[in-house]
PDB file of C-alpha atoms in Angstrom:
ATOM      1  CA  UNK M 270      18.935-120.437 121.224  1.00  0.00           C
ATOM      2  CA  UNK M 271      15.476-119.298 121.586  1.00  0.00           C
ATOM      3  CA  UNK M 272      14.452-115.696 120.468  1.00  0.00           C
ATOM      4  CA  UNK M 273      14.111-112.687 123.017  1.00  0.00           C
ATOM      5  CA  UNK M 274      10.761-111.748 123.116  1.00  0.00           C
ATOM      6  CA  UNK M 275      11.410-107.911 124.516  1.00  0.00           C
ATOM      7  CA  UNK M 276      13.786-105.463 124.217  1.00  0.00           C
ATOM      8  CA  UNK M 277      15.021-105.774 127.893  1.00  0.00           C
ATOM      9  CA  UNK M 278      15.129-109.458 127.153  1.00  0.00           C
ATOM     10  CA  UNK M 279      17.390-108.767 124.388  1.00  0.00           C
ATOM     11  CA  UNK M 280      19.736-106.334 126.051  1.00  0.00           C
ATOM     12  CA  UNK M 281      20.162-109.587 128.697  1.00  0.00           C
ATOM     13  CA  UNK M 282      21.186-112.143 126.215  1.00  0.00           C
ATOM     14  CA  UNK M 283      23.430-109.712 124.278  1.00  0.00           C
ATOM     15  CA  UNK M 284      25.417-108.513 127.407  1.00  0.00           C
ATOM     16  CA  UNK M 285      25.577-112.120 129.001  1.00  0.00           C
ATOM     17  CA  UNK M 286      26.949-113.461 125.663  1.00  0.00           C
ATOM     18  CA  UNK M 287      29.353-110.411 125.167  1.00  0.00           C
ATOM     19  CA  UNK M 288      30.619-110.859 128.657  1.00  0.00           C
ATOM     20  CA  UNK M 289      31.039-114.879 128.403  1.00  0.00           C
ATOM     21  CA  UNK M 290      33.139-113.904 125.371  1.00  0.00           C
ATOM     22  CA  UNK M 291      35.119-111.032 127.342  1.00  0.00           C
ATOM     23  CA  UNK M 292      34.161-108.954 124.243  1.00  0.00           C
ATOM     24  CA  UNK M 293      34.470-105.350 124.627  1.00  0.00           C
ATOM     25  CA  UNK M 294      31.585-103.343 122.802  1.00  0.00           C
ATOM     26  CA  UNK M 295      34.484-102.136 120.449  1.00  0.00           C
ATOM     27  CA  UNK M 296      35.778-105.713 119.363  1.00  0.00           C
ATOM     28  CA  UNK M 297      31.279-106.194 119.353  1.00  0.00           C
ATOM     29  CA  UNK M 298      31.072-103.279 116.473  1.00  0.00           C
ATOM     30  CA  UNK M 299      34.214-104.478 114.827  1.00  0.00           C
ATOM     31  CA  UNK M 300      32.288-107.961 114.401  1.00  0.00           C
ATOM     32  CA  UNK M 301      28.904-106.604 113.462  1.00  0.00           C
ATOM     33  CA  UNK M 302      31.203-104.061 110.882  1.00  0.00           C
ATOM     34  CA  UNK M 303      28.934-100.864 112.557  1.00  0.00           C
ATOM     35  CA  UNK M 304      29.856 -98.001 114.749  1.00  0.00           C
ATOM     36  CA  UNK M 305      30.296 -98.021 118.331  1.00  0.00           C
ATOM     37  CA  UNK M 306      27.546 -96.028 119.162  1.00  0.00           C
ATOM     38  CA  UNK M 307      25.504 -98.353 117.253  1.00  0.00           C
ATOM     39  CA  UNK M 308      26.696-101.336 118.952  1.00  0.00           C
ATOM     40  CA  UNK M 309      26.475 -99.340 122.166  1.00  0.00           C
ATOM     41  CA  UNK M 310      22.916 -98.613 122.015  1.00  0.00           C
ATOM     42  CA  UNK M 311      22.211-101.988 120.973  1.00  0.00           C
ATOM     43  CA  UNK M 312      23.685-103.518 123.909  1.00  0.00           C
ATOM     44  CA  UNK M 313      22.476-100.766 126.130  1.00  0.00           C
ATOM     45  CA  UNK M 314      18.516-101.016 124.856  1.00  0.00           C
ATOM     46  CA  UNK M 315      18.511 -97.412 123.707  1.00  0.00           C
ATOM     47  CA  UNK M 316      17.475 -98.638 120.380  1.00  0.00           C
ATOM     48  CA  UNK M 317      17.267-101.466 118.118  1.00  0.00           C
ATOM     49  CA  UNK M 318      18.837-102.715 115.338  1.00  0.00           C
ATOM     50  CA  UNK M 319      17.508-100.763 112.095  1.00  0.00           C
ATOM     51  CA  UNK M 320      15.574-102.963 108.921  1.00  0.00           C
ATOM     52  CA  UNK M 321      18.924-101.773 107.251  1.00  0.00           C
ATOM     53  CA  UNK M 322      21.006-103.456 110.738  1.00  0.00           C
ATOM     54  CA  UNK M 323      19.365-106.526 110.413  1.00  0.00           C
ATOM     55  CA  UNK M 324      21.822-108.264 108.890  1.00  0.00           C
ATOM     56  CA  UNK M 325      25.041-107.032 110.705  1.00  0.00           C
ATOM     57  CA  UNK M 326      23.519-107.512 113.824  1.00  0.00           C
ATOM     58  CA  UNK M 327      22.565-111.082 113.424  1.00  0.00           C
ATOM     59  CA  UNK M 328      26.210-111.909 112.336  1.00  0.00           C
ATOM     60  CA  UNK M 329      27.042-110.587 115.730  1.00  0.00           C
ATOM     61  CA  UNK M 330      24.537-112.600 117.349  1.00  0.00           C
ATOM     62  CA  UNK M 331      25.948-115.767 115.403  1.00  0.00           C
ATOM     63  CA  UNK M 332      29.517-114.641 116.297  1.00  0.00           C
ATOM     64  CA  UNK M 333      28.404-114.313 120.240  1.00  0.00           C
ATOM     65  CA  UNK M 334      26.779-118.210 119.841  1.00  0.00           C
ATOM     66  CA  UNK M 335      22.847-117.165 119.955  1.00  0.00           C
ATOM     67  CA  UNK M 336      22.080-118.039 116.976  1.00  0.00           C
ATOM     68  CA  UNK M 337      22.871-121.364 115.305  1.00  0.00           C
ATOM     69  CA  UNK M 338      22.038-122.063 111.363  1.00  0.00           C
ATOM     70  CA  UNK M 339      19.847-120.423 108.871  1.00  0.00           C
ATOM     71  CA  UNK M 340      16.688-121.384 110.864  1.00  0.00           C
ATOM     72  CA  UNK M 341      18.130-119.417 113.888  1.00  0.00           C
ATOM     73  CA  UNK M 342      18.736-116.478 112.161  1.00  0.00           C
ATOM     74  CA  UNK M 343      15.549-116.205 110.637  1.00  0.00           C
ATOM     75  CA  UNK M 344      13.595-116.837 113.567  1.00  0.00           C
ATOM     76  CA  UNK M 345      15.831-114.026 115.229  1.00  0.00           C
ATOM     77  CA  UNK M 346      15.271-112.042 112.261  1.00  0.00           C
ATOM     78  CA  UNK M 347      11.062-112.560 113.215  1.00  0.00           C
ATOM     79  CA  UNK M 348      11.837-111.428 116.879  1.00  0.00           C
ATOM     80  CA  UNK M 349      13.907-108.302 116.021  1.00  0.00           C
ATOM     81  CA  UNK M 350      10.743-107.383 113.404  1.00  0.00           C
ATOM     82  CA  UNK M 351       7.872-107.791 116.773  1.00  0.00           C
ATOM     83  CA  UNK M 352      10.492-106.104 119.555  1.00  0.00           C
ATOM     84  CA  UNK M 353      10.113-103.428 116.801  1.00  0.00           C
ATOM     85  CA  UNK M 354       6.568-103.522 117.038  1.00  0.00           C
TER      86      UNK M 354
END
């Protein structure tokens, strides 16, 4: 799947892919191996994954279906760097 390009972009995909699961945000953290909260505010657009989140979140992605393969990830990896700005 293609890259979000903005953060309210991003809190779309997540929430569509969470729901086509039927993933609560607590089986989400569980997944990514972070907090609630952090999950929370990811899927909410309060914040953004951290440099240090990187990772964990884009196993979540993969585990939701966005991302496919190592080519995936590291063009998600690209996005999450210029939503940062």
């Amino acid at each position: 799947m293609k890259p979000p390009t903005s953060r309210a972009e991003l809190v779309d995909v997540l929430q569509k892919a969470r729901l086509q699961k039927g993933w609560s945000l607590r089986r989400a953290a569980g997944t990514a191996g972070v907090a609630h909260s952090t999950v929370q505010g990811w899927f909410d657009g309060r914040h953004l994954p951290t440099h240090a989140l990187t990772s964990d979140f884009l196993n979540l992605a993969e585990a939701l279906e966005l991302i496919d393969g190592v080519e995936e990830r590291e063009e998600w990896g690209g996005a999450l760097g210029a939503i940062r700005g």
